[in-house]
Structures are given as C-alpha cells and as structure tokens.
C-alpha cells in the first residue's frame, strides 16, 4: 500500500504545473453567473477524451465522442476518431482543435455529446422561462454552418439517408448561414423542426460584422492574432435573441426582408399575421399557414414616426418599432378619425431578433438531439465550417452585455501554448 502511495505521489509530482494564466482565464468563465460547461480541449477524462469544466459538485458526464455523421446516418464512409481533429498546440485556454476542409464527401466528422448523457442536465436548456447563452472561441477558415449547440437538423428530408430522424433543434451558434455569410449567428427553435411555413428553422439573429477568413496554413503569428469570440444570448423574459461578436452586439436591420434569402421567412410570417387579422380571406393570405408560426413582434407603440406623405384625407407614415419598420397607409373621411388601410413591412431587425416562444422542450431522450461541436447532424453532406475551435462555453441564463464584454476580454492578450 505504501509503495502504491509513493508511486502515485511521484507520478503527481511529475505532472506539469497548471499554467496560472490558463487557470485565471478558466476561472473567469466558470465564475460567471449561470455557468454550465466549458470545453477547453485541455480538460480530459480518465480515458483521454475531451470533457467539460462544470459547476462545483456537478457530476454529469460531458465527455465528447468523435463521430462521422455520414457513417452513422448514411452508412457510408469510415468512422471518425480523435486523430481527425488535429491539435493546434495553443489556444485561448491552452489548446484548440481543427475542423478541416475534408475532401471525402462521405467524411464529415464532429465531436458529440449524445442525448442520453445530456438529457435533463443543466446543459439541456429548454421549456418555459428558460434562457441560455453560449460562446465559441474560434478562428474561421471558411464556411458558414454550425459551430456548436443542440441542433440536430433531422435526416428526414431525403438525400438517401438510411437512418431517418426528425429535427431536434434547441439552440446553436453558426458562422452566419445565408443570414449573413461568415457572421456570428444564433439559431433557436421552439418545436425542434421548421418555422414560418418553410421546411427549415428560420428563427435567427446575426451580427452585421463577419468573422475574418484566415487560411489554416497561415503563419503562427497570423493565427495567434486571429482568434474571435462568437456568442449569443436568449432572454426568455424579453423574447429576445442577440448575436455577439467579440463581446459586441451591433444592431442589424434587414431592409426589404421579403427578398432576403433567409429573412424572407419571418417576413412571410409577419405578412400572414397581418392578413389573418382582417375579416374574410384576403388577397395573398394562405389559409393553410400555421397559426403558431405567425411572426408578431410587439408593435403597439412606435418608437419613431416619420410622415412621408400627407393630405387632408390620406397619410403615409414610416413607423419604427423595436423589431420592425412598417409603412402605414391611413385614410379618413372628412375630419373623422384616421383608419389604417394597409401595413407594409419595410425592415426587420436581425439583431436582436424577436422570438416569442420557449425553447424546444423534448420530454424524453428519444425526442431530443445531441450537443455537437464543429458540425451538426443534418441531411446535407456539405463541408460546413472549417477552422479552429479553442473553447465552447454554455450558461443557463441570458448574460448581460457587460458580462459578454468581460468574457470577450479573456483571450485578448493572445493564445496560450499547450503544456507539454
């Protein structure tokens, strides 16, 4: 027994001392109110798998498995291993993984925390009155798809998938998608599936700024200066989703959203809600449009009102609300009261974005999706995001703008080299 104790003591003594700078950065994340998990790609379990820092006393198993989702769902390609995620050797917390530009169309690796190990844990933010925030420290090489989150897009839209599952979306960070290619963008879902009559989920906030595209083979000095922090908050009380880039949430309006490749869908939901309020079936109204997908941000009192045209019997105003800009046409008979005869959506706010729902609330493990990093499970075999990820953190509350700004300061002094 004594010999074993001495051996363990000597082994411990031989371990490298933790870097004080890494410890301080980690503490700044873990001590932020609402902290749930931080994957820094340094912390590992007894089997050598990446796992997460958690709250004191938390016992959930948050280690990450390597999978090739094409192999799992199409039964094509080879399985993935940790070797498919090369380490950079430094990062915001001392290490980073690379998501590569894979050339094999049947090989799309990601890191995954399966549903059976996250269901009903603090990471599983869902349902009434629940808010969430997430951060991803990264260097973007290319792509606009998923960074991390609980966002199983489903494999029920065809494309020859052998293992068919419905969409099981909750929350995730993306590199912009078609909302704004290369931006920091947040997706949320109330039903796990689609929205606004489309086949895909379309509730999304995006920053106007984009992540710079940095070649993975760039010199070390260039990579070290290229770390960015994508983040988001969903405030359930405010029904508001906000995208952040480097601690900043810049207001972002989409003009003429009806013609935007992404925001045309909430614009359609807004228009259908307007038509539905009027008695009878209106021109352009879709009676089959799902009522729970109307887009109806608050428009009771304009923040600004600009008169564009005016006569004694007609008036045209541009009314600005928190989440929409609406052109309102009014008429009156003689000196009677003004009556609204038409409302047109002129602009839609993409940051922050109004989301008048709770997050999707899967009751069972079978109804919920996994947490993935680097890619999400979906019907497409597209490459998606490529680059480096050096940290992923989740909080079960809507962090304040000040807290998001403070967290963005953590890695500004530069990356930390891995401890040998």
Short mmCIF file of C-alpha atoms in Angstrom, two decimals:
data_model
loop_
_atom_site.label_atom_id
_atom_site.label_comp_id
_atom_site.label_asym_id
_atom_site.label_seq_id
_atom_site.Cartn_x
_atom_site.Cartn_y
_atom_site.Cartn_z
CA UNK A 1 0.00 0.00 0.00
CA UNK A 2 2.80 2.39 0.96
CA UNK A 3 4.61 1.58 -2.29
CA UNK A 4 1.48 2.39 -4.28
CA UNK A 5 1.06 5.68 -2.40
CA UNK A 6 4.68 6.67 -3.13
CA UNK A 7 4.26 5.76 -6.81
CA UNK A 8 1.13 7.91 -7.08
CA UNK A 9 2.83 10.77 -5.26
CA UNK A 10 5.83 10.67 -7.59
CA UNK A 11 3.57 10.48 -10.63
CA UNK A 12 1.66 13.52 -9.46
CA UNK A 13 4.90 15.38 -8.88
CA UNK A 14 5.97 14.69 -12.44
CA UNK A 15 2.80 16.21 -13.91
CA UNK A 16 3.33 19.71 -15.34
CA UNK A 17 2.05 22.51 -13.16
CA UNK A 18 -1.11 24.16 -14.41
CA UNK A 19 -0.43 27.45 -16.16
CA UNK A 20 -1.63 30.29 -13.86
CA UNK A 21 -2.82 32.25 -16.89
CA UNK A 22 -4.94 29.29 -18.04
CA UNK A 23 -6.33 28.89 -14.53
CA UNK A 24 -7.29 32.56 -14.36
CA UNK A 25 -8.99 32.51 -17.75
CA UNK A 26 -10.89 29.37 -16.82
CA UNK A 27 -11.98 30.92 -13.52
CA UNK A 28 -13.33 33.97 -15.31
CA UNK A 29 -15.63 31.70 -17.34
CA UNK A 30 -16.61 29.26 -14.60
CA UNK A 31 -17.38 32.02 -12.09
CA UNK A 32 -19.72 33.86 -14.46
CA UNK A 33 -23.32 33.54 -13.17
CA UNK A 34 -25.22 30.75 -14.89
CA UNK A 35 -22.10 28.82 -15.89
CA UNK A 36 -22.87 25.25 -17.03
CA UNK A 37 -19.95 23.90 -19.04
CA UNK A 38 -16.64 24.85 -20.68
CA UNK A 39 -14.87 22.62 -23.17
CA UNK A 40 -11.33 23.97 -23.49
CA UNK A 41 -9.79 20.89 -25.20
CA UNK A 42 -7.32 20.66 -22.36
CA UNK A 43 -9.58 19.08 -19.73
CA UNK A 44 -9.81 15.31 -20.31
CA UNK A 45 -11.39 12.36 -18.55
CA UNK A 46 -9.62 9.17 -17.42
CA UNK A 47 -9.96 7.74 -20.94
CA UNK A 48 -8.30 10.74 -22.54
CA UNK A 49 -11.50 12.20 -24.03
CA UNK A 50 -12.18 15.92 -24.08
CA UNK A 51 -14.58 16.78 -21.27
CA UNK A 52 -16.00 19.92 -19.74
CA UNK A 53 -15.35 22.02 -16.69
CA UNK A 54 -18.64 22.15 -14.76
CA UNK A 55 -20.14 23.76 -11.70
CA UNK A 56 -18.80 22.66 -8.32
CA UNK A 57 -20.46 19.38 -7.38
CA UNK A 58 -21.79 18.68 -10.90
CA UNK A 59 -21.43 15.03 -11.89
CA UNK A 60 -22.78 14.87 -15.47
CA UNK A 61 -20.60 13.03 -17.96
CA UNK A 62 -19.87 15.63 -20.62
CA UNK A 63 -17.02 13.89 -22.45
CA UNK A 64 -17.06 14.18 -26.23
CA UNK A 65 -17.08 11.31 -28.72
CA UNK A 66 -15.74 11.57 -32.26
CA UNK A 67 -18.19 10.56 -35.00
CA UNK A 68 -18.57 10.80 -38.75
CA UNK A 69 -22.26 11.58 -39.08
CA UNK A 70 -22.30 10.36 -42.70
CA UNK A 71 -21.12 6.96 -41.48
CA UNK A 72 -23.73 6.90 -38.73
CA UNK A 73 -26.69 8.05 -40.84
CA UNK A 74 -25.88 7.07 -44.44
CA UNK A 75 -23.79 4.00 -43.52
CA UNK A 76 -21.11 5.38 -45.81
CA UNK A 77 -17.52 6.41 -45.16
CA UNK A 78 -15.30 5.45 -42.27
CA UNK A 79 -15.80 6.13 -38.55
CA UNK A 80 -14.07 9.18 -37.10
CA UNK A 81 -11.52 9.23 -34.28
CA UNK A 82 -9.82 11.94 -32.25
CA UNK A 83 -6.99 11.79 -34.80
CA UNK A 84 -9.36 13.52 -37.23
CA UNK A 85 -9.28 16.66 -35.05
CA UNK A 86 -5.65 17.85 -35.16
CA UNK A 87 -4.49 19.93 -32.21
CA UNK A 88 -3.08 23.40 -32.81
CA UNK A 89 -0.83 23.26 -29.75
CA UNK A 90 -2.12 26.53 -28.31
CA UNK A 91 -5.36 28.37 -27.87
CA UNK A 92 -7.36 30.75 -25.67
CA UNK A 93 -7.22 28.20 -22.84
CA UNK A 94 -4.10 26.31 -23.90
CA UNK A 95 -5.30 24.15 -26.81
CA UNK A 96 -7.53 24.09 -29.89
CA UNK A 97 -8.92 21.55 -32.32
CA UNK A 98 -9.03 21.92 -36.09
CA UNK A 99 -12.16 21.31 -38.17
CA UNK A 100 -10.62 20.52 -41.55
CA UNK A 101 -11.68 21.08 -45.14
CA UNK A 102 -12.45 17.40 -45.71
CA UNK A 103 -12.35 16.28 -49.36
CA UNK A 104 -14.10 12.94 -48.93
CA UNK A 105 -17.86 13.60 -49.38
CA UNK A 106 -18.60 10.68 -47.06
CA UNK A 107 -16.49 12.01 -44.22
CA UNK A 108 -17.96 14.77 -42.04
CA UNK A 109 -16.54 14.40 -38.52
CA UNK A 110 -17.78 16.21 -35.44
CA UNK A 111 -17.47 15.91 -31.68
CA UNK A 112 -20.66 14.81 -29.98
CA UNK A 113 -22.21 14.58 -26.53
CA UNK A 114 -25.03 12.06 -27.08
CA UNK A 115 -28.51 12.84 -25.86
CA UNK A 116 -28.56 10.11 -23.25
CA UNK A 117 -25.73 11.87 -21.37
CA UNK A 118 -27.12 15.41 -21.56
CA UNK A 119 -30.89 14.95 -21.26
CA UNK A 120 -32.30 16.93 -18.31
CA UNK A 121 -28.83 18.13 -17.27
CA UNK A 122 -28.17 21.88 -16.89
CA UNK A 123 -26.88 21.84 -20.49
CA UNK A 124 -30.35 20.81 -21.70
CA UNK A 125 -31.82 24.32 -21.59
CA UNK A 126 -35.45 24.09 -22.73
CA UNK A 127 -39.05 24.91 -21.99
CA UNK A 128 -40.86 27.67 -20.07
CA UNK A 129 -38.91 30.58 -18.59
CA UNK A 130 -35.52 29.14 -19.56
CA UNK A 131 -32.81 31.36 -21.02
CA UNK A 132 -29.41 30.41 -22.42
CA UNK A 133 -26.11 31.93 -23.56
CA UNK A 134 -23.20 30.38 -25.41
CA UNK A 135 -19.68 31.34 -26.50
CA UNK A 136 -17.28 29.81 -29.03
CA UNK A 137 -13.65 30.93 -29.29
CA UNK A 138 -12.56 30.27 -32.88
CA UNK A 139 -10.53 31.07 -35.96
CA UNK A 140 -12.62 30.79 -39.10
CA UNK A 141 -11.02 29.46 -42.26
CA UNK A 142 -14.17 29.07 -44.36
CA UNK A 143 -17.83 28.07 -44.30
CA UNK A 144 -20.93 29.48 -42.67
CA UNK A 145 -22.51 26.49 -40.94
CA UNK A 146 -22.63 25.17 -37.38
CA UNK A 147 -20.08 25.84 -34.65
CA UNK A 148 -21.71 24.16 -31.65
CA UNK A 149 -25.02 23.52 -29.91
CA UNK A 150 -28.01 21.22 -29.55
CA UNK A 151 -29.10 21.35 -33.17
CA UNK A 152 -29.91 18.01 -34.80
CA UNK A 153 -31.44 19.29 -38.06
CA UNK A 154 -33.03 15.95 -38.84
CA UNK A 155 -32.38 13.45 -41.61
CA UNK A 156 -36.00 13.20 -42.74
CA UNK A 157 -35.69 15.39 -45.84
CA UNK A 158 -34.40 12.70 -48.19
CA UNK A 159 -30.96 12.51 -49.84
CA UNK A 160 -30.76 8.74 -49.42
CA UNK A 161 -30.28 8.70 -45.65
CA UNK A 162 -30.51 5.21 -44.15
CA UNK A 163 -31.17 6.32 -40.55
CA UNK A 164 -34.10 8.73 -40.60
CA UNK A 165 -34.76 11.02 -37.62
CA UNK A 166 -36.89 14.15 -37.29
CA UNK A 167 -35.37 17.53 -36.47
CA UNK A 168 -34.48 18.05 -32.81
CA UNK A 169 -33.23 21.62 -32.53
CA UNK A 170 -32.89 23.77 -29.39
CA UNK A 171 -30.07 26.34 -29.65
CA UNK A 172 -26.78 26.70 -31.52
CA UNK A 173 -24.16 29.08 -32.87
CA UNK A 174 -23.45 29.27 -36.60
CA UNK A 175 -21.00 31.13 -38.81
CA UNK A 176 -23.76 33.17 -40.41
CA UNK A 177 -25.51 30.80 -42.83
CA UNK A 178 -27.43 32.61 -45.58
CA UNK A 179 -28.49 35.18 -43.00
CA UNK A 180 -25.05 36.82 -43.25
CA UNK A 181 -22.25 34.61 -44.52
CA UNK A 182 -19.38 34.47 -42.03
CA UNK A 183 -21.17 36.31 -39.23
CA UNK A 184 -21.77 35.23 -35.65
CA UNK A 185 -25.32 33.91 -35.76
CA UNK A 186 -27.62 32.18 -33.29
CA UNK A 187 -30.38 29.73 -34.14
CA UNK A 188 -33.20 28.89 -31.70
CA UNK A 189 -36.22 26.64 -32.13
CA UNK A 190 -39.46 26.14 -30.24
CA UNK A 191 -40.53 22.92 -31.96
CA UNK A 192 -37.29 21.22 -33.00
CA UNK A 193 -38.31 21.39 -36.62
CA UNK A 194 -39.33 24.11 -39.09
CA UNK A 195 -40.71 27.64 -38.93
CA UNK A 196 -42.76 30.18 -40.90
CA UNK A 197 -44.06 27.55 -43.32
CA UNK A 198 -40.59 26.65 -44.59
CA UNK A 199 -39.00 23.20 -44.26
CA UNK A 200 -36.11 24.59 -42.18
CA UNK A 201 -35.80 26.52 -38.90
CA UNK A 202 -35.68 30.26 -39.54
CA UNK A 203 -35.55 32.00 -36.13
CA UNK A 204 -32.08 33.51 -36.17
CA UNK A 205 -30.15 36.56 -35.00
CA UNK A 206 -26.97 37.62 -36.75
CA UNK A 207 -24.25 40.22 -36.35
CA UNK A 208 -23.65 42.59 -39.27
CA UNK A 209 -19.90 42.07 -38.81
CA UNK A 210 -18.33 38.87 -40.12
CA UNK A 211 -15.54 36.61 -38.92
CA UNK A 212 -12.38 37.09 -41.00
CA UNK A 213 -11.41 34.17 -43.22
CA UNK A 214 -7.91 33.02 -42.23
CA UNK A 215 -6.13 30.20 -44.11
CA UNK A 216 -5.39 27.25 -41.83
CA UNK A 217 -1.81 27.24 -43.12
CA UNK A 218 -1.24 30.86 -42.17
CA UNK A 219 1.92 31.64 -40.20
CA UNK A 220 1.73 31.10 -36.45
CA UNK A 221 1.81 34.83 -35.77
CA UNK A 222 -1.20 35.40 -38.08
CA UNK A 223 -3.21 32.60 -36.45
CA UNK A 224 -2.38 33.91 -32.99
CA UNK A 225 -3.80 37.31 -33.92
CA UNK A 226 -6.94 35.85 -35.49
CA UNK A 227 -8.89 34.48 -32.53
CA UNK A 228 -12.51 35.64 -32.42
CA UNK A 229 -15.33 35.13 -29.94
CA UNK A 230 -18.78 34.30 -31.33
CA UNK A 231 -21.59 34.34 -28.81
CA UNK A 232 -25.29 34.71 -28.17
CA UNK A 233 -27.91 35.23 -25.51
CA UNK A 234 -31.55 34.18 -25.49
CA UNK A 235 -33.55 36.13 -22.92
CA UNK A 236 -36.83 34.29 -22.42
CA UNK A 237 -38.33 37.14 -20.38
CA UNK A 238 -37.73 39.63 -23.19
CA UNK A 239 -38.45 37.13 -26.01
CA UNK A 240 -35.17 38.32 -27.49
CA UNK A 241 -32.23 36.57 -29.18
CA UNK A 242 -28.99 38.52 -29.54
CA UNK A 243 -25.85 37.62 -31.50
CA UNK A 244 -22.45 38.86 -30.31
CA UNK A 245 -19.05 39.07 -31.95
CA UNK A 246 -16.09 39.78 -29.69
CA UNK A 247 -18.39 40.94 -26.91
CA UNK A 248 -20.30 43.39 -29.08
CA UNK A 249 -23.95 43.11 -30.15
CA UNK A 250 -24.35 45.52 -33.05
CA UNK A 251 -27.86 46.40 -34.14
CA UNK A 252 -28.63 44.89 -37.56
CA UNK A 253 -31.60 45.76 -39.77
CA UNK A 254 -32.57 43.84 -42.91
CA UNK A 255 -34.14 46.20 -45.42
CA UNK A 256 -36.76 44.75 -47.77
CA UNK A 257 -36.67 41.40 -45.94
CA UNK A 258 -39.17 39.83 -48.34
CA UNK A 259 -36.31 39.48 -50.85
CA UNK A 260 -33.67 38.27 -48.40
CA UNK A 261 -32.67 34.58 -48.81
CA UNK A 262 -33.15 33.93 -45.09
CA UNK A 263 -35.30 36.63 -43.54
CA UNK A 264 -37.99 36.30 -46.20
CA UNK A 265 -39.43 33.57 -43.95
CA UNK A 266 -40.16 35.63 -40.82
CA UNK A 267 -41.28 38.39 -43.21
CA UNK A 268 -43.79 35.93 -44.64
CA UNK A 269 -44.91 35.04 -41.12
CA UNK A 270 -45.41 38.75 -40.40
CA UNK A 271 -47.41 39.30 -43.59
CA UNK A 272 -49.66 36.28 -42.99
CA UNK A 273 -50.39 37.51 -39.47
CA UNK A 274 -51.42 40.92 -40.86
CA UNK A 275 -53.76 39.37 -43.42
CA UNK A 276 -55.25 36.95 -40.92
CA UNK A 277 -56.32 39.80 -38.61
CA UNK A 278 -58.61 41.21 -41.26
CA UNK A 279 -62.13 39.77 -41.69
CA UNK A 280 -62.55 37.32 -44.56
CA UNK A 281 -59.90 35.77 -46.78
CA UNK A 282 -57.54 38.45 -48.07
CA UNK A 283 -55.60 38.55 -51.31
CA UNK A 284 -52.28 36.80 -50.66
CA UNK A 285 -53.48 35.12 -47.48
CA UNK A 286 -52.61 31.44 -47.11
CA UNK A 287 -55.39 29.75 -45.10
CA UNK A 288 -53.10 26.73 -44.55
CA UNK A 289 -50.35 28.84 -42.96
CA UNK A 290 -49.76 27.50 -39.42
CA UNK A 291 -51.13 29.98 -36.88
CA UNK A 292 -48.38 29.19 -34.39
CA UNK A 293 -45.85 30.41 -36.97
CA UNK A 294 -47.17 33.93 -37.36
CA UNK A 295 -44.38 36.44 -36.69
CA UNK A 296 -45.87 39.07 -34.38
CA UNK A 297 -43.25 41.14 -32.57
CA UNK A 298 -44.70 43.95 -30.40
CA UNK A 299 -45.94 46.90 -32.46
CA UNK A 300 -48.31 48.65 -30.07
CA UNK A 301 -46.47 51.99 -29.91
CA UNK A 302 -43.90 53.26 -32.44
CA UNK A 303 -40.50 54.38 -31.18
CA UNK A 304 -40.38 56.81 -34.10
CA UNK A 305 -42.98 58.04 -36.54
CA UNK A 306 -41.99 59.72 -39.83
CA UNK A 307 -44.72 61.24 -42.02
CA UNK A 308 -43.78 60.53 -45.64
CA UNK A 309 -46.90 61.83 -47.39
CA UNK A 310 -49.95 63.71 -46.13
CA UNK A 311 -53.21 65.16 -47.49
CA UNK A 312 -56.39 66.11 -45.61
CA UNK A 313 -57.79 62.60 -46.23
CA UNK A 314 -54.72 60.36 -46.58
CA UNK A 315 -51.40 59.86 -44.85
CA UNK A 316 -48.36 57.61 -45.22
CA UNK A 317 -46.08 57.06 -42.24
CA UNK A 318 -42.90 55.07 -41.62
CA UNK A 319 -43.28 53.71 -38.11
CA UNK A 320 -40.25 52.23 -36.36
CA UNK A 321 -40.76 49.65 -33.63
CA UNK A 322 -38.13 47.72 -31.70
CA UNK A 323 -38.01 44.82 -34.16
CA UNK A 324 -39.74 46.11 -37.30
CA UNK A 325 -40.11 49.14 -39.54
CA UNK A 326 -43.59 49.39 -41.04
CA UNK A 327 -45.00 51.68 -43.72
CA UNK A 328 -48.55 52.50 -42.64
CA UNK A 329 -51.21 53.88 -45.01
CA UNK A 330 -54.09 55.74 -43.34
CA UNK A 331 -57.27 57.37 -44.58
CA UNK A 332 -60.17 59.30 -43.12
CA UNK A 333 -63.50 60.64 -44.25
CA UNK A 334 -63.71 64.40 -43.82
CA UNK A 335 -62.35 65.26 -40.39
CA UNK A 336 -63.11 61.84 -38.96
CA UNK A 337 -60.57 59.54 -37.26
CA UNK A 338 -57.66 58.11 -39.20
CA UNK A 339 -58.09 54.46 -40.19
CA UNK A 340 -55.27 52.09 -41.12
CA UNK A 341 -55.90 50.66 -44.58
CA UNK A 342 -52.58 48.92 -45.22
CA UNK A 343 -49.35 47.99 -43.43
CA UNK A 344 -46.13 47.05 -45.28
CA UNK A 345 -43.03 45.54 -43.69
CA UNK A 346 -40.09 47.74 -44.69
CA UNK A 347 -37.35 46.31 -42.47
CA UNK A 348 -36.86 43.52 -39.95
CA UNK A 349 -34.35 43.57 -37.13
CA UNK A 350 -31.90 40.66 -37.30
CA UNK A 351 -30.03 41.67 -34.15
CA UNK A 352 -31.56 41.44 -31.66
CA UNK A 353 -34.26 39.20 -33.11
CA UNK A 354 -37.69 38.76 -31.55
CA UNK A 355 -38.52 35.14 -30.63
CA UNK A 356 -41.86 34.81 -28.89
CA UNK A 357 -41.52 31.20 -27.78
CA UNK A 358 -39.87 28.91 -25.27
CA UNK A 359 -37.02 26.70 -26.46
CA UNK A 360 -37.97 23.26 -27.78
CA UNK A 361 -38.73 21.02 -24.80
CA UNK A 362 -38.08 17.34 -25.55
CA UNK A 363 -39.69 15.28 -22.80
CA UNK A 364 -37.71 12.09 -23.47
CA UNK A 365 -34.18 11.27 -24.60
CA UNK A 366 -35.57 9.94 -27.85
CA UNK A 367 -37.20 13.29 -28.66
CA UNK A 368 -34.05 15.35 -28.07
CA UNK A 369 -30.87 15.94 -30.04
CA UNK A 370 -27.21 15.73 -29.05
CA UNK A 371 -24.79 18.56 -28.35
CA UNK A 372 -22.21 18.72 -31.13
CA UNK A 373 -19.09 20.77 -31.83
CA UNK A 374 -17.73 21.50 -35.31
CA UNK A 375 -20.76 20.28 -37.25
CA UNK A 376 -24.38 19.26 -36.70
CA UNK A 377 -26.28 16.23 -37.93
CA UNK A 378 -28.32 17.12 -40.99
CA UNK A 379 -29.36 15.87 -44.41
CA UNK A 380 -26.62 17.69 -46.28
CA UNK A 381 -23.08 16.38 -46.68
CA UNK A 382 -21.66 19.88 -47.14
CA UNK A 383 -18.28 20.62 -45.56
CA UNK A 384 -19.64 23.36 -43.32
CA UNK A 385 -17.40 25.44 -41.05
CA UNK A 386 -13.65 24.91 -41.18
CA UNK A 387 -11.07 26.41 -38.88
CA UNK A 388 -10.01 26.14 -35.25
CA UNK A 389 -12.13 25.97 -32.10
CA UNK A 390 -10.40 26.71 -28.81
CA UNK A 391 -13.29 26.86 -26.36
CA UNK A 392 -17.05 26.32 -26.07
CA UNK A 393 -18.96 27.61 -23.04
CA UNK A 394 -22.66 27.39 -22.12
CA UNK A 395 -24.64 29.31 -19.48
CA UNK A 396 -28.23 28.69 -18.40
CA UNK A 397 -29.21 32.35 -18.27
CA UNK A 398 -29.14 35.38 -20.54
CA UNK A 399 -25.83 37.05 -19.76
CA UNK A 400 -25.75 40.83 -19.67
CA UNK A 401 -23.99 42.91 -22.30
CA UNK A 402 -21.39 43.78 -19.67
CA UNK A 403 -20.75 40.10 -18.90
CA UNK A 404 -20.44 39.27 -22.59
CA UNK A 405 -17.97 42.12 -22.97
CA UNK A 406 -15.92 40.93 -19.99
CA UNK A 407 -15.75 37.38 -21.36
CA UNK A 408 -14.53 38.77 -24.68
CA UNK A 409 -11.57 40.34 -22.88
CA UNK A 410 -10.28 37.00 -21.56
CA UNK A 411 -8.25 35.92 -24.59
CA UNK A 412 -7.25 39.36 -25.89
CA UNK A 413 -3.66 39.04 -24.57
CA UNK A 414 -3.26 36.17 -27.04
CA UNK A 415 -3.32 32.37 -27.05
CA UNK A 416 -1.51 30.21 -24.53
CA UNK A 417 0.82 27.41 -25.60
CA UNK A 418 -0.13 23.86 -24.65
CA UNK A 419 1.62 22.43 -21.60
CA UNK A 420 3.90 19.61 -22.69
#
